[in-house]
Amino acid sequence: MDDKIFIYLWNLLIPLVLIPVSIPMILEKIKPNWWYGFRTTKTLSDEKIWYPANKYAGKLMLASGIISLIGLVILYFLKNF
C-alpha cells in the first residue's frame, strides 16, 4: 500500500471514531463513569454538572470530527496530501 494512502486512511480513522462516540454524550446517554465522557473530579461529583459538561464536550467532539472529515475529503480530492 502506498504510504500516502496509508497515512490518509489512518487520519480518516480519527473523525470516523470521534463522530459516533460524541453522539451518546450529546444525547446525555452516558452516566458518570471513569472510562467514557468528560471526566474531571468536579463532573464526576455531581450529575447536574456531568450531563451539561458532557453535552458540550460531545458537541465540540462532533464539530471537530465533521471539520476533520471535510478537510480530509478536500485534501484527498486536491491530491496535495
PDB file of C-alpha atoms in Angstrom:
ATOM      1  CA  MET A   1       0.000   0.000   0.000  1.00  0.00           C
ATOM      2  CA  ASP A   2       1.251   3.455  -0.876  1.00  0.00           C
ATOM      3  CA  ASP A   3       2.486   5.346   2.205  1.00  0.00           C
ATOM      4  CA  LYS A   4       0.356   8.401   1.394  1.00  0.00           C
ATOM      5  CA  ILE A   5      -2.809   6.338   1.187  1.00  0.00           C
ATOM      6  CA  PHE A   6      -1.962   4.547   4.442  1.00  0.00           C
ATOM      7  CA  ILE A   7      -1.426   7.873   6.233  1.00  0.00           C
ATOM      8  CA  TYR A   8      -4.635   9.264   4.740  1.00  0.00           C
ATOM      9  CA  LEU A   9      -6.663   6.248   5.878  1.00  0.00           C
ATOM     10  CA  TRP A  10      -5.084   6.352   9.325  1.00  0.00           C
ATOM     11  CA  ASN A  11      -6.023  10.040   9.666  1.00  0.00           C
ATOM     12  CA  LEU A  12      -9.517   9.274   8.388  1.00  0.00           C
ATOM     13  CA  LEU A  13      -9.994   6.887  11.301  1.00  0.00           C
ATOM     14  CA  ILE A  14      -9.880   9.730  13.843  1.00  0.00           C
ATOM     15  CA  PRO A  15     -13.018  11.617  12.712  1.00  0.00           C
ATOM     16  CA  LEU A  16     -14.792   8.340  11.995  1.00  0.00           C
ATOM     17  CA  VAL A  17     -14.321   7.440  15.665  1.00  0.00           C
ATOM     18  CA  LEU A  18     -14.974  10.923  17.100  1.00  0.00           C
ATOM     19  CA  ILE A  19     -18.330  11.373  15.390  1.00  0.00           C
ATOM     20  CA  PRO A  20     -20.142   8.257  16.676  1.00  0.00           C
ATOM     21  CA  VAL A  21     -18.509   8.484  20.115  1.00  0.00           C
ATOM     22  CA  SER A  22     -19.780  12.048  20.568  1.00  0.00           C
ATOM     23  CA  ILE A  23     -23.445  11.290  19.847  1.00  0.00           C
ATOM     24  CA  PRO A  24     -24.283   9.454  23.128  1.00  0.00           C
ATOM     25  CA  MET A  25     -22.616  12.311  25.017  1.00  0.00           C
ATOM     26  CA  ILE A  26     -24.768  14.895  23.245  1.00  0.00           C
ATOM     27  CA  LEU A  27     -27.913  12.854  23.898  1.00  0.00           C
ATOM     28  CA  GLU A  28     -26.945  12.588  27.596  1.00  0.00           C
ATOM     29  CA  LYS A  29     -26.951   8.784  27.494  1.00  0.00           C
ATOM     30  CA  ILE A  30     -23.643   8.356  29.323  1.00  0.00           C
ATOM     31  CA  LYS A  31     -23.874   8.106  33.101  1.00  0.00           C
ATOM     32  CA  PRO A  32     -20.979   9.347  35.255  1.00  0.00           C
ATOM     33  CA  ASN A  33     -18.121   6.859  34.993  1.00  0.00           C
ATOM     34  CA  TRP A  34     -14.325   6.721  34.944  1.00  0.00           C
ATOM     35  CA  TRP A  35     -13.976   5.453  31.345  1.00  0.00           C
ATOM     36  CA  TYR A  36     -16.061   7.481  28.898  1.00  0.00           C
ATOM     37  CA  GLY A  37     -17.049  11.129  28.866  1.00  0.00           C
ATOM     38  CA  PHE A  38     -15.686  14.439  30.085  1.00  0.00           C
ATOM     39  CA  ARG A  39     -14.185  13.108  33.296  1.00  0.00           C
ATOM     40  CA  THR A  40     -12.968  15.501  35.949  1.00  0.00           C
ATOM     41  CA  THR A  41     -13.320  15.389  39.712  1.00  0.00           C
ATOM     42  CA  LYS A  42     -15.990  18.081  39.520  1.00  0.00           C
ATOM     43  CA  THR A  43     -18.055  16.459  36.753  1.00  0.00           C
ATOM     44  CA  LEU A  44     -17.894  13.062  38.432  1.00  0.00           C
ATOM     45  CA  SER A  45     -19.033  14.523  41.741  1.00  0.00           C
ATOM     46  CA  ASP A  46     -22.449  15.753  40.548  1.00  0.00           C
ATOM     47  CA  GLU A  47     -24.799  14.599  37.772  1.00  0.00           C
ATOM     48  CA  LYS A  48     -26.074  18.188  37.422  1.00  0.00           C
ATOM     49  CA  ILE A  49     -22.580  19.094  36.235  1.00  0.00           C
ATOM     50  CA  TRP A  50     -21.829  15.823  34.407  1.00  0.00           C
ATOM     51  CA  TYR A  51     -24.600  15.928  31.819  1.00  0.00           C
ATOM     52  CA  PRO A  52     -24.233  19.565  30.638  1.00  0.00           C
ATOM     53  CA  ALA A  53     -20.429  19.248  30.559  1.00  0.00           C
ATOM     54  CA  ASN A  54     -20.610  16.054  28.529  1.00  0.00           C
ATOM     55  CA  LYS A  55     -23.219  17.507  26.194  1.00  0.00           C
ATOM     56  CA  TYR A  56     -20.956  20.489  25.495  1.00  0.00           C
ATOM     57  CA  ALA A  57     -17.858  18.294  25.104  1.00  0.00           C
ATOM     58  CA  GLY A  58     -19.815  15.974  22.796  1.00  0.00           C
ATOM     59  CA  LYS A  59     -20.849  18.905  20.587  1.00  0.00           C
ATOM     60  CA  LEU A  60     -17.223  20.012  20.349  1.00  0.00           C
ATOM     61  CA  MET A  61     -16.137  16.456  19.500  1.00  0.00           C
ATOM     62  CA  LEU A  62     -18.822  16.195  16.828  1.00  0.00           C
ATOM     63  CA  ALA A  63     -17.811  19.532  15.297  1.00  0.00           C
ATOM     64  CA  SER A  64     -14.137  18.518  15.358  1.00  0.00           C
ATOM     65  CA  GLY A  65     -14.912  15.205  13.714  1.00  0.00           C
ATOM     66  CA  ILE A  66     -17.020  16.790  10.961  1.00  0.00           C
ATOM     67  CA  ILE A  67     -14.469  19.531  10.262  1.00  0.00           C
ATOM     68  CA  SER A  68     -11.650  16.972  10.153  1.00  0.00           C
ATOM     69  CA  LEU A  69     -13.635  14.714   7.854  1.00  0.00           C
ATOM     70  CA  ILE A  70     -14.436  17.570   5.463  1.00  0.00           C
ATOM     71  CA  GLY A  71     -10.806  18.678   5.478  1.00  0.00           C
ATOM     72  CA  LEU A  72      -9.558  15.177   4.718  1.00  0.00           C
ATOM     73  CA  VAL A  73     -12.032  14.752   1.858  1.00  0.00           C
ATOM     74  CA  ILE A  74     -10.932  18.091   0.394  1.00  0.00           C
ATOM     75  CA  LEU A  75      -7.289  17.086   0.698  1.00  0.00           C
ATOM     76  CA  TYR A  76      -7.989  13.756  -0.975  1.00  0.00           C
ATOM     77  CA  PHE A  77      -9.574  15.378  -3.987  1.00  0.00           C
ATOM     78  CA  LEU A  78      -6.866  18.033  -4.250  1.00  0.00           C
ATOM     79  CA  LYS A  79      -4.241  15.255  -4.229  1.00  0.00           C
ATOM     80  CA  ASN A  80      -1.940  17.508  -2.201  1.00  0.00           C
ATOM     81  CA  PHE A  81      -1.693  15.397   0.899  1.00  0.00           C
TER      82      PHE A  81
END
